[in-house]
Amino acid sequence: MASICEVCGKGTLAGNNVSHSNRHTKRAWKPNIQQVRAIVNDSVKRVNVCTRCLRSGKVTRAI
């Protein structure tokens, strides 16, 4: 599943793991993406959205 929110566009961020000895290795922070059934243009579709968009009410879920 793609780790990009289809509502807000939130995606993966890159950075470094920094150990106690100050070594740097690449790592990624991925958003919490859920695949939900939502109402889009008066029809039910499966969309990948982040939990922030679900919680804030930007997505109307289908039952």
mmCIF file of C-alpha atoms in Angstrom:
data_model
loop_
_atom_site.group_PDB
_atom_site.id
_atom_site.type_symbol
_atom_site.label_atom_id
_atom_site.label_comp_id
_atom_site.label_asym_id
_atom_site.label_seq_id
_atom_site.Cartn_x
_atom_site.Cartn_y
_atom_site.Cartn_z
ATOM 1 C CA MET A 1 0.000 0.000 0.000
ATOM 2 C CA ALA A 2 1.261 3.452 -0.869
ATOM 3 C CA SER A 3 2.248 5.534 2.134
ATOM 4 C CA ILE A 4 0.714 8.768 0.847
ATOM 5 C CA CYS A 5 -2.532 10.258 2.121
ATOM 6 C CA GLU A 6 -4.976 10.870 -0.734
ATOM 7 C CA VAL A 7 -6.605 13.772 1.132
ATOM 8 C CA CYS A 8 -3.754 15.914 2.476
ATOM 9 C CA GLY A 9 -0.799 14.461 0.556
ATOM 10 C CA LYS A 10 1.179 13.554 3.666
ATOM 11 C CA GLY A 11 3.996 11.158 2.769
ATOM 12 C CA THR A 12 7.237 9.637 3.947
ATOM 13 C CA LEU A 13 9.881 11.869 5.516
ATOM 14 C CA ALA A 14 13.577 10.981 5.486
ATOM 15 C CA GLY A 15 16.233 11.574 8.089
ATOM 16 C CA ASN A 16 18.973 9.922 10.069
ATOM 17 C CA ASN A 17 19.187 7.392 12.858
ATOM 18 C CA VAL A 18 21.806 8.756 15.230
ATOM 19 C CA SER A 19 23.414 6.215 17.512
ATOM 20 C CA HIS A 20 25.028 6.856 20.873
ATOM 21 C CA SER A 21 28.412 6.913 19.110
ATOM 22 C CA ASN A 22 26.988 9.577 16.746
ATOM 23 C CA ARG A 23 26.953 7.362 13.646
ATOM 24 C CA HIS A 24 24.329 8.395 11.093
ATOM 25 C CA THR A 25 22.308 5.942 9.008
ATOM 26 C CA LYS A 26 19.281 6.745 6.861
ATOM 27 C CA ARG A 27 15.786 6.057 8.124
ATOM 28 C CA ALA A 28 12.210 6.933 7.187
ATOM 29 C CA TRP A 29 9.227 8.242 9.113
ATOM 30 C CA LYS A 30 6.043 6.901 7.563
ATOM 31 C CA PRO A 31 2.590 8.350 8.254
ATOM 32 C CA ASN A 32 -0.155 6.189 9.731
ATOM 33 C CA ILE A 33 -2.099 5.399 6.546
ATOM 34 C CA GLN A 34 -5.356 3.448 6.708
ATOM 35 C CA GLN A 35 -7.366 2.068 3.801
ATOM 36 C CA VAL A 36 -10.999 2.984 4.456
ATOM 37 C CA ARG A 37 -14.263 2.987 2.557
ATOM 38 C CA ALA A 38 -15.261 6.608 2.118
ATOM 39 C CA ILE A 39 -17.912 8.563 0.274
ATOM 40 C CA VAL A 40 -16.286 10.397 -2.656
ATOM 41 C CA ASN A 41 -18.510 12.262 -5.152
ATOM 42 C CA ASP A 42 -21.646 10.475 -3.889
ATOM 43 C CA SER A 43 -20.130 7.021 -4.417
ATOM 44 C CA VAL A 44 -18.308 4.629 -2.111
ATOM 45 C CA LYS A 45 -14.596 4.156 -2.824
ATOM 46 C CA ARG A 46 -11.591 2.750 -1.011
ATOM 47 C CA VAL A 47 -9.117 5.503 -0.234
ATOM 48 C CA ASN A 48 -5.783 5.623 1.587
ATOM 49 C CA VAL A 49 -5.962 8.352 4.217
ATOM 50 C CA CYS A 50 -3.893 9.266 7.250
ATOM 51 C CA THR A 51 -5.382 8.986 10.706
ATOM 52 C CA ARG A 52 -5.111 12.750 11.184
ATOM 53 C CA CYS A 53 -7.571 13.302 8.296
ATOM 54 C CA LEU A 54 -9.898 10.617 9.679
ATOM 55 C CA ARG A 55 -9.872 12.144 13.157
ATOM 56 C CA SER A 56 -10.365 15.721 11.993
ATOM 57 C CA GLY A 57 -13.417 14.830 9.874
ATOM 58 C CA LYS A 58 -11.948 15.532 6.438
ATOM 59 C CA VAL A 59 -13.199 12.098 5.312
ATOM 60 C CA THR A 60 -16.790 10.872 5.516
ATOM 61 C CA ARG A 61 -16.669 7.124 6.052
ATOM 62 C CA ALA A 62 -19.103 4.779 4.355
ATOM 63 C CA ILE A 63 -20.798 2.049 6.375
#
